[in-house]
Amino acid sequence: MAKTKIPNPDELGKIDYTPPKKHWMDIPVEIKPDMYCHGAKAKSLKVVDFPNARDWTPAEADWKLPEDWKKIVLEGISERLKKYRTFHVFMDICVRCGACADKCHFFLGSGDPKNMPVLRAELLRSVYRKYFTTGGKIFGKTAGARELTLDVLKEWWYYFYQCTECRRCSLFCPYGIDQAEITIIGRELMNLLGLNIEWIAGPTANCYMKGNHLGLEPHTIKSTIDFFVNDIEDITGVKVEPTFNRKGAEILFITPSGDLFADPGIYTAMGYLMLFHELGLDYTWSTYASEGGNFGFFTSNEMAKRLHSKIYAEAKRLGVKWILGGECGHMWRVWHQYHNTWFGPMDFLEEPVSPITGTKFANAKSTKVVHLVEFTADLIKHGKLKLDPSRNDNLVVTFHDSCNTSRGMGFFEEPRYVIKNVCNHFHEMPDDTIRERTFCCGSGSGLNASENMELRMRGGFPRANAVKFVHEKHGVNMLANICAIDRAALPPLMDYWVPGVRVTGTHELVANALVMKGEKERTVNLRNEPLPEKGGDSDV
Amino acid sequence: MGLGLSLTAVIALILLVFAGVKGANLHLLFGAVIPYAAFIIFTIGVIYRVVKWGRSPVPFRIPTTGGQENSFPWIKQNKFDNPSTTSGVIVRMLLEVFAFRSLFRLTKSELKDGKLVHGSDKWLWLAGLAFHWCFLIILIRHLRFFTQNVPFVIQLFEALDAFFQVGVPLLYLTDIFLVGAVTYLFLRRVVFPQVKYISLAADYFPLLLILSIAVTGILMRYFIRVDIVGVKQLTMGLVTFSPVASESIGVIFYIHVFLVSVLFAYFPFSKLMHMGGVLLSPTRNLANNNRMVRHINPWDYPVHVHTYEEYENDFREKMKKAGIPVEKE
Ligand code: SF4
Ligand code: SF4
């Protein structure tokens, strides 16, 4: 964060929402520094056999496109109109009512009219009109139609990588027009020309070959987790014993690799390890299917399927009964809304049952994948965990709903139930900024790079603004979430807009409160900070 | 952009009828031929568009969820904003179509002293709802022109609509609300900078057209007398395929009918198709039950993957060294 030279918060917070005088079609795209990510490298695209793999620079005029790029794009559109009713209908029925306009965090944080979801869609829709509708062919610009030119293509690239596919616009649209879906298809079209960003293409290539976005090799995964094991022993006196690629385990556990890498995600991973140990769960990690997240999903639907097929291949190979998934946002959108279609029927697995409480996860009976937070909520409900929430008494917590689990699943009460059972001080952000109306962290859908920091701070402005509200009103100092990208993206956002608020995964909170069998008297939390004094500031 | 053009187009259309009926005496053309043609274009066009959408499959079940999912029995599900059953979906769609559920959520975000403030904003919802409902009721009321004995239901609608029993002829509430709502919808496109910025000719034109239809209708009912017997003769003639276009009806009637015909003929080519589209929108009309029931993608195909075997070949020695089990020693 510190490396960037973006304006200070006071400056950045002065946002003008008045649209320019000129018609948007007459304003050529300007690729602004700090607002975009590096172009995908040749080597990353080659790993997954993507077309037009070459090194290129978005800021340069020559994007090194194939001769017939226009034909490729138009054929790509035509093919997708026939394949996706969403795309076809969404291209036709927008009435430009503007209900979605100020729902997008990127618009609210930048004031750029092309970040209004309706205009983001029009960027592509205008080309659709020109080549696929009679009115557009005859009336041209009057009908909102325009030619596909290099400038238009660049504009698509710039703005489709300024959409985090959060679906907030879709919630308010009277016809459910989902700009996330249009962005997904727009990015697919970009990828026909090798126009990905490296922050997505690199992790995708890593994940394809090595099993996870970070490119951790099997022995590194093991040694990383061994570190956690040592830390846990230091803190609790309990030695947890995870296993890897173990055949015959009852449960395969998969989480985003981000949890293995950086602070504060690693504390969440330690939380998983402690919880599973305490339960005596018969589970295994996999080094082959070592990624729950899916940057392929930010590339093309086909690439998403290619990455996640590992999960079921591995479940089959190891002979597990069912799959447990860690805390992550987009991972759960894909697991929940796409897996069953891509990989079903999962008849080699069994209907998941909690070995501790006997609860049947009826809502996951077909895919056999259970969300860890569901699993934990059920444990708490049945009184199976010994918890001491006072260990989290130094924290005043609020919860950030991830876009994907909110508007692609509806996962609201489960995490709240868990958090309220492990923390004594919890306050909600304002109603219009949580649950289904939640605001994005500003860095989702593969945009959590470092070279686009201004974009991220702008996009995260509405979220940060709501945190600031509870920070000032209730003294909130901890932002809990259930998403690995949040854990990576929110800390710099908080440092920028709301200094004094830190970020945590939900299972870090659980593990701090969890009283383990045979543990020593704990003096520090997972971050090695002293625990709050007993009976101390309990009425914050 | 497009406002001037739309206005010109509507005025030109009105002048056209004037010239056609007053100047060239083309009563039958404007009273029967064009309405028939418009009706045919409307019917075929709408069917064509809906069938075309319907032929694009729905590869994934991706509803936008607007409330708590179906979870444990002890967690209350929001059954209509996040339905997991077909009946839930039906309610969600009914709420969407008849009460504009999504628009009802509308908020307005404003920046005040560096702080974003979100407040509820129901105006678009209210105007949209008033407009669509009034339009529908007025359409139903008009069926009286196409039936010999006015059916009871229509009489009931009329009675309710003229509830306050003021004016001669009785004043219809829907007439007032419709004009008010359309005017609001039009004004917001001219006044609100963001909405203005995104508006196209295709947005102004139908609003102005509908406003003109309403105004000519109201003029005819309350101010400019037309030969009502002639009108009924013509409309009944239309349904029995023996139209007689009387010259005594008055040109205002022909203008009204012509604008309605234009609206009908324009409908299938325009954004007005949102009426059909909302029913087909996959983010609204599917149940959020993916982990319970499998959704089939008709064009699913096998993809290239990096198999476990390939992976182990890449890392076997490292795995063995780290004590991770392997398939081939
Ligand atoms: S809310 Fe829907 S219909 Fe209205 S402008 Fe946005 S996308 Fe178009
Ligand atoms: S999906 Fe989210 S980021 Fe994309 S346009 Fe809609 S509101 Fe903006």
Short mmCIF file of N, CA and C in Angstrom, two decimals, chain B residues 13 18-19 53 99 174 183 190 200 236 256 280-281 311-312:
data_model
loop_
_atom_site.label_atom_id
_atom_site.label_comp_id
_atom_site.label_asym_id
_atom_site.label_seq_id
_atom_site.Cartn_x
_atom_site.Cartn_y
_atom_site.Cartn_z
N LEU B 13 -45.94 12.16 -36.65
CA LEU B 13 -46.95 11.11 -36.73
C LEU B 13 -48.35 11.71 -36.64
N PHE B 18 -53.40 13.76 -39.58
CA PHE B 18 -54.17 14.95 -39.95
C PHE B 18 -54.28 15.07 -41.44
N ALA B 19 -53.11 14.99 -42.07
CA ALA B 19 -53.07 15.11 -43.53
C ALA B 19 -53.83 13.96 -44.17
N TRP B 53 -35.55 -15.68 -27.57
CA TRP B 53 -34.89 -15.72 -26.25
C TRP B 53 -34.95 -17.13 -25.68
N ALA B 99 -45.76 -6.17 -8.31
CA ALA B 99 -45.47 -5.16 -7.29
C ALA B 99 -44.09 -4.53 -7.46
N THR B 174 -57.66 6.59 -13.21
CA THR B 174 -56.50 6.07 -13.94
C THR B 174 -55.99 7.07 -14.97
N THR B 183 -45.68 11.60 -16.96
CA THR B 183 -45.00 12.89 -16.92
C THR B 183 -43.79 12.82 -16.00
N VAL B 190 -35.31 14.07 -18.11
CA VAL B 190 -34.83 15.37 -18.56
C VAL B 190 -34.10 16.10 -17.44
N LEU B 200 -31.75 7.38 -24.25
CA LEU B 200 -31.66 7.35 -25.71
C LEU B 200 -32.99 7.78 -26.31
N MET B 236 -66.45 -2.34 -33.46
CA MET B 236 -67.14 -3.62 -33.60
C MET B 236 -66.89 -4.21 -34.97
N HIS B 256 -55.67 9.26 -32.23
CA HIS B 256 -55.57 8.35 -31.08
C HIS B 256 -55.29 6.92 -31.55
N LEU B 280 -38.42 -14.12 -18.31
CA LEU B 280 -37.38 -15.06 -18.73
C LEU B 280 -36.04 -14.80 -18.05
N SER B 281 -35.99 -13.84 -17.16
CA SER B 281 -34.71 -13.44 -16.58
C SER B 281 -34.19 -14.49 -15.58
N TYR B 311 0.23 -34.35 -12.15
CA TYR B 311 0.71 -33.59 -10.98
C TYR B 311 1.73 -34.40 -10.20
N GLU B 312 1.39 -35.66 -9.96
CA GLU B 312 2.32 -36.47 -9.17
C GLU B 312 3.63 -36.67 -9.94
#
